[in-house]
Tab-separated table of C-alpha atoms in Angstrom:
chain	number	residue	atom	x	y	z
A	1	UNK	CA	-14.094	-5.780	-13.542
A	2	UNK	CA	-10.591	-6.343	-14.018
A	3	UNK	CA	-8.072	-5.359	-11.344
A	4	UNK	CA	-4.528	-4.295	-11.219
A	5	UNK	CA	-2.239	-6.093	-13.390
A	6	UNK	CA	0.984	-6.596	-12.697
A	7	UNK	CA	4.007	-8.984	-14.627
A	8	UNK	CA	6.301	-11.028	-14.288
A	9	UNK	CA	4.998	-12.068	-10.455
A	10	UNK	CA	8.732	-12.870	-9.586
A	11	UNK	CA	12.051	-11.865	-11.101
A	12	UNK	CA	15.665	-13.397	-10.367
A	13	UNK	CA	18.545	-11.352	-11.332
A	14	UNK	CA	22.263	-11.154	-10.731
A	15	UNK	CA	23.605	-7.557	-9.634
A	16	UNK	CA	24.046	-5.225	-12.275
A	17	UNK	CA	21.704	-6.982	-14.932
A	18	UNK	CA	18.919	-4.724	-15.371
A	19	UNK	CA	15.405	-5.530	-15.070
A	20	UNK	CA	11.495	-4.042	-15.781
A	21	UNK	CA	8.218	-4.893	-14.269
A	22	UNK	CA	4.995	-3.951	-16.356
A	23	UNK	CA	2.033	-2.204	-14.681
A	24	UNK	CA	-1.839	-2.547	-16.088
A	25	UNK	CA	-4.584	-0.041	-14.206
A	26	UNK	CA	-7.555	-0.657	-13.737
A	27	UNK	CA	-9.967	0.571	-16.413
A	28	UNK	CA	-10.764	3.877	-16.309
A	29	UNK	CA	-7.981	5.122	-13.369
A	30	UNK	CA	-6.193	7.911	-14.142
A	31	UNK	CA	-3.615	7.759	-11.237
A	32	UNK	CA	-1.056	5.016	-11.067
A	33	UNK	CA	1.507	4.468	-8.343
A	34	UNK	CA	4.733	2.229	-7.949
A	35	UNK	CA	5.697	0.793	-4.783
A	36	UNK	CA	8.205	-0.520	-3.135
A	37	UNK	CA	7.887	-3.016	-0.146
A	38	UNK	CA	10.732	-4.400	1.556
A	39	UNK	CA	10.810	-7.308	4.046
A	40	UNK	CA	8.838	-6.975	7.065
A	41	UNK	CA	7.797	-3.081	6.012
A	42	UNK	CA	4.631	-1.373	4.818
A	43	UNK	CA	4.872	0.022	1.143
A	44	UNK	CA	6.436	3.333	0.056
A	45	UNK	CA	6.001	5.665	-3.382
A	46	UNK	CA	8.454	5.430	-5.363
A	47	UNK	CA	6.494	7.530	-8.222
A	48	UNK	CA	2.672	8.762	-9.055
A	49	UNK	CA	1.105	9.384	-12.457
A	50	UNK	CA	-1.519	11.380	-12.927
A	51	UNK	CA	-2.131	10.670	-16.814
A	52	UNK	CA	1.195	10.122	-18.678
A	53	UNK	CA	2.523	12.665	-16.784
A	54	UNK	CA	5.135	12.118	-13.622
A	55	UNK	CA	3.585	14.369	-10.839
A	56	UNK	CA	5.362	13.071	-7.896
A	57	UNK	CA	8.975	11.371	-8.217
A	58	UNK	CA	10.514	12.774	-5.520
A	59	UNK	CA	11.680	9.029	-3.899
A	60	UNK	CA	12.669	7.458	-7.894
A	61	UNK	CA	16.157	7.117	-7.615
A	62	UNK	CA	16.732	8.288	-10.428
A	63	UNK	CA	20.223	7.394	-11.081
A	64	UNK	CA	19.102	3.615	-11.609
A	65	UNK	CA	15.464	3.822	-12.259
A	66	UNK	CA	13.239	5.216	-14.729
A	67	UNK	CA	9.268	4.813	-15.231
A	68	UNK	CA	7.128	5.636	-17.928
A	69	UNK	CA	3.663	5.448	-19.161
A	70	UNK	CA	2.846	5.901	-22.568
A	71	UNK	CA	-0.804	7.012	-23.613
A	72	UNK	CA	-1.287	6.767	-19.938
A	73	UNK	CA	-2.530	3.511	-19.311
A	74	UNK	CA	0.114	0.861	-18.534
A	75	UNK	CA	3.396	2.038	-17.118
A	76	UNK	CA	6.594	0.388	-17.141
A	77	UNK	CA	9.583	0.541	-14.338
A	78	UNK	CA	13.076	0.011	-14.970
A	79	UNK	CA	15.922	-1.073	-12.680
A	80	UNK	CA	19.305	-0.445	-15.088
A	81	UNK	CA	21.834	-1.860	-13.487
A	82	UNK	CA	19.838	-3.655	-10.381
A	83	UNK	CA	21.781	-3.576	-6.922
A	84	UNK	CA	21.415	-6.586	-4.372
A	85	UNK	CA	19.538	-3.857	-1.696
A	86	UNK	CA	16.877	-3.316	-4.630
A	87	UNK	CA	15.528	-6.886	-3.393
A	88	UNK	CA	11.650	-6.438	-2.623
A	89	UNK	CA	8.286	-6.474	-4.126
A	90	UNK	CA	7.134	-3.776	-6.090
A	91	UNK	CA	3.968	-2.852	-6.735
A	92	UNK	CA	1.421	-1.169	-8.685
A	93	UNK	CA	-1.992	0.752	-7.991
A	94	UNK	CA	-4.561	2.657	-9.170
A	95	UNK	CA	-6.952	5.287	-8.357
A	96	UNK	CA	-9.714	7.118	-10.779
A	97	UNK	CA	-8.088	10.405	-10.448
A	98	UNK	CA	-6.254	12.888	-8.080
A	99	UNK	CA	-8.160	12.785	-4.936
A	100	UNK	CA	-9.412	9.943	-5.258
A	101	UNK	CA	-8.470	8.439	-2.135
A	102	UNK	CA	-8.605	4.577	-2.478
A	103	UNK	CA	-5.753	3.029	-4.222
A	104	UNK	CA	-6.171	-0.663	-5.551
A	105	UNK	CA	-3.118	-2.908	-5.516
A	106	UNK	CA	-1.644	-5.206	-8.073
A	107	UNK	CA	-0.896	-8.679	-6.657
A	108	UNK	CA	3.543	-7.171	-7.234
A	109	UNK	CA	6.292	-8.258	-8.492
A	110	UNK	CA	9.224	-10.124	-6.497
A	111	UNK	CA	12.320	-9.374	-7.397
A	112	UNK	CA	15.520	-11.424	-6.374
A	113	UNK	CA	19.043	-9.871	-7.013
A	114	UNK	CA	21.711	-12.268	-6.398
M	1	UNK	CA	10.309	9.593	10.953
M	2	UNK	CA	8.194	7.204	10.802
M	3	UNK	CA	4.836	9.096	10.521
M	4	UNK	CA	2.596	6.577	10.135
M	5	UNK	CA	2.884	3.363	13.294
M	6	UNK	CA	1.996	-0.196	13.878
M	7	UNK	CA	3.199	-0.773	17.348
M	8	UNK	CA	2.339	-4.306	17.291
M	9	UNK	CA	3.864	-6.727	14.736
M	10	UNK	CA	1.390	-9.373	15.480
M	11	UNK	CA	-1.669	-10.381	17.219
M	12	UNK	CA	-3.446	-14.042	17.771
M	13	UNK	CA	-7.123	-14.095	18.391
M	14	UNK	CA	-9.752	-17.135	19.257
M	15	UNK	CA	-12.327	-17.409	16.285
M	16	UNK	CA	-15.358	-15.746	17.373
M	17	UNK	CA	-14.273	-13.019	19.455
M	18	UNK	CA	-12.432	-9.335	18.840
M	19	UNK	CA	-9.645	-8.462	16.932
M	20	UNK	CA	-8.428	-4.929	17.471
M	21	UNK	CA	-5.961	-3.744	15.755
M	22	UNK	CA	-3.832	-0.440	16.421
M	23	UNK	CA	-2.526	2.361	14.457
M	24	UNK	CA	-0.929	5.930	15.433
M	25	UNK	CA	0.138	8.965	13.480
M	26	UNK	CA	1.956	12.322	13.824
M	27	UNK	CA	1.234	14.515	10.916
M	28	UNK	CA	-2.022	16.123	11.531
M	29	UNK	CA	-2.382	17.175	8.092
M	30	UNK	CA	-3.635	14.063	7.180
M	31	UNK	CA	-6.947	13.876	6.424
M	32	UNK	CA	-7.910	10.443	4.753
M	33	UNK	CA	-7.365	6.900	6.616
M	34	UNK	CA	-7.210	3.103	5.092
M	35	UNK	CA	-7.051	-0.355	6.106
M	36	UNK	CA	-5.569	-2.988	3.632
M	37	UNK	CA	-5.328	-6.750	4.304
M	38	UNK	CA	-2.432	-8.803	2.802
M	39	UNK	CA	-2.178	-12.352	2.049
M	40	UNK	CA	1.131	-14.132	1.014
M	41	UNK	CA	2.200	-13.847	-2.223
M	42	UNK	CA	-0.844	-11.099	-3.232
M	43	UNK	CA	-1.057	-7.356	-3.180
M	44	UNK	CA	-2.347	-5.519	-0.285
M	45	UNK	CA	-6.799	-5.357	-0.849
M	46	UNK	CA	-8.288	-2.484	0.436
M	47	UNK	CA	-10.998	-3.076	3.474
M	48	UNK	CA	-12.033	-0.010	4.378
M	49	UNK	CA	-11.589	3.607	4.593
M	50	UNK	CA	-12.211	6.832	7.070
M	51	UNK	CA	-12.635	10.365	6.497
M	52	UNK	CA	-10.933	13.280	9.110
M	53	UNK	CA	-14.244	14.490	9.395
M	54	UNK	CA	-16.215	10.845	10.541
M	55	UNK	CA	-14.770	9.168	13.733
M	56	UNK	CA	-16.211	5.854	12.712
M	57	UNK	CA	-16.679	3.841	9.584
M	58	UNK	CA	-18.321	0.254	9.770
M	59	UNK	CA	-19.087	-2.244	6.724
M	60	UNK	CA	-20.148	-5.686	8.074
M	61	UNK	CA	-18.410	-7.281	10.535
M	62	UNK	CA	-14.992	-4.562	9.912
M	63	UNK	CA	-15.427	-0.666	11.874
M	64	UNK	CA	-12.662	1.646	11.627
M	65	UNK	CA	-12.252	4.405	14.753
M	66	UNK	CA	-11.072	7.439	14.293
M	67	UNK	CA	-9.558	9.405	17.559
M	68	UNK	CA	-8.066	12.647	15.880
M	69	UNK	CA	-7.017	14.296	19.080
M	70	UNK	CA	-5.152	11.351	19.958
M	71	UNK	CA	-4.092	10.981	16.414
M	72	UNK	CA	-5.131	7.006	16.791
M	73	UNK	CA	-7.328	4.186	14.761
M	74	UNK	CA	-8.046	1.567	15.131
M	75	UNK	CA	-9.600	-1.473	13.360
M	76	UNK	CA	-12.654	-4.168	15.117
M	77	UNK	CA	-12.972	-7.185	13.253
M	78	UNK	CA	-15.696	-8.759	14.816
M	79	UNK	CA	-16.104	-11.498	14.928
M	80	UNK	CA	-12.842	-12.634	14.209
M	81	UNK	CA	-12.744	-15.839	11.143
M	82	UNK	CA	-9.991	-17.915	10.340
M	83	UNK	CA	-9.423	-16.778	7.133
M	84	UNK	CA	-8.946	-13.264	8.602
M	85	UNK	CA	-5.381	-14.037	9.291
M	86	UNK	CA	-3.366	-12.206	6.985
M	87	UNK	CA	-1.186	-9.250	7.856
M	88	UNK	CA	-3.111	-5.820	7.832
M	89	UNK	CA	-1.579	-2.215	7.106
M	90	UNK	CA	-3.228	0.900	7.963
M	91	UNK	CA	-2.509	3.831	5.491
M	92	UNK	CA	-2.949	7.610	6.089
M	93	UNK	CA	-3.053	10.259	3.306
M	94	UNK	CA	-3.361	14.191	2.839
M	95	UNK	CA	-4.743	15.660	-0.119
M	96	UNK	CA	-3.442	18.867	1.299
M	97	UNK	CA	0.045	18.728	0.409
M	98	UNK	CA	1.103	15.340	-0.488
M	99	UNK	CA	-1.048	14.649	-3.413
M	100	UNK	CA	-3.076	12.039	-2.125
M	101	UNK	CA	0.346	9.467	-1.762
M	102	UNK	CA	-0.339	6.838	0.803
M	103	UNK	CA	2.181	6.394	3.963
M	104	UNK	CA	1.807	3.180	5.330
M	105	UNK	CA	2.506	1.593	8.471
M	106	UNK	CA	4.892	-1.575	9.224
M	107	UNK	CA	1.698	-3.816	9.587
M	108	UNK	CA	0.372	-6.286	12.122
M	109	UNK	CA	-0.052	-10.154	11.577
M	110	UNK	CA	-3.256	-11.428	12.645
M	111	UNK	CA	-3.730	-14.920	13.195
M	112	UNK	CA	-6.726	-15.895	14.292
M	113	UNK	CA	-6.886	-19.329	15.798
M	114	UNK	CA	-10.229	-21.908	15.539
């Protein structure tokens, strides 16, 4: 069985360009989360899916990102424009529904703003 | 507020014997613990899990404690391989009234020396 998909692996920007990072789930999970890691730091939500609806966006800064997830299978996240603090790995994981407690990880994406 | 604590950013351990590794927590709503191991360059892969209601998990050489009145797990990896050295996260969750999101701790390298 396939696992959590994630691309590109690694992005280099300069500041302000904007960038997006494309999430596949694993077959069959309804859930998918985005997560950002920063250096040295365990991962934190940035936004949960439950379907192709947005249950939980509370920490999306939404001023400069957006995330969607059409049909609700992959999901796409958007940095528009992309500040040098949004340097990190983000990544994406899946569960097979709310409440179910395991969440698999995508191997992320790096991003570099210069 | 970090909720969610890995008071030890690394640990070195001889090949054969135990590696313990440490994690605390303050919100006692949660109810749902994890363990995830990251290599360099991948996503975090879950290793194994704990529910509030079990104060010990095991799968093979890997056994999760649970000390709820302490708020405290911890993680045995016995015994300890080489290619256990990666840098290991401990999660907690609460269906209760977070929706299942995952707070994570800062992690602890293991290296584990032959």
């Amino acid at each position: 069985e396939a696992g959590v998909v994630q691309s590109p692996r690694y992005k280099i920007i300069e500041k302000k360009q904007p960038v997006a990072f494309w999430c596949n789930p694993i077959s069959g999970h309804n859930t998918l989360y985005w997560y950002r890691q920063n250096l040295g730091q365990g991962p934190e939500l940035l936004i949960r899916y439950e379907n192709e609806e947005a249950v939980d966006d509370s920490q999306l800064p939404k001023d400069r990102f957006s995330a969607e997830r059409l049909k609700g299978v992959d999901s796409t996240l958007k940095i528009q424009p992309a500040e040098l603090g949004d340097s990190a790995v983000y990544l994406c994981a899946s569960s097979l529904a709310s409440g179910g407690r395991t969440q698999y990880f995508g191997p992320g994406t790096r991003l570099t703003v210069l | 507020d970090q909720q969610v604590k890995q008071n030890s950013p690394s640990l070195s351990v001889q090949e054969g014997r135990i590696s313990i590794l440490n994690c605390d927590y303050t919100n006692s709503m949660f109810d749902y613990f994890l363990w995830y191991k990251k290599y360099p360059a991948e996503g975090p892969t879950f290793l194994i899990s704990i529910s509030s209601i079990k104060d010990k998990n095991e799968d093979g050489r890997f056994t999760v404690f649970l000390n709820k009145s302490a708020k405290h797990l911890s993680l045995h990896i016995v015994p300890s391989q080489p290619g256990d050295s990666a840098v290991y996260f401990c999660a907690a969750s609460s269906n209760y009234n977070q929706g299942g999101k995952l707070i994570f701790g800062q992690g602890t390298e293991l290296s584990v020396k032959p």
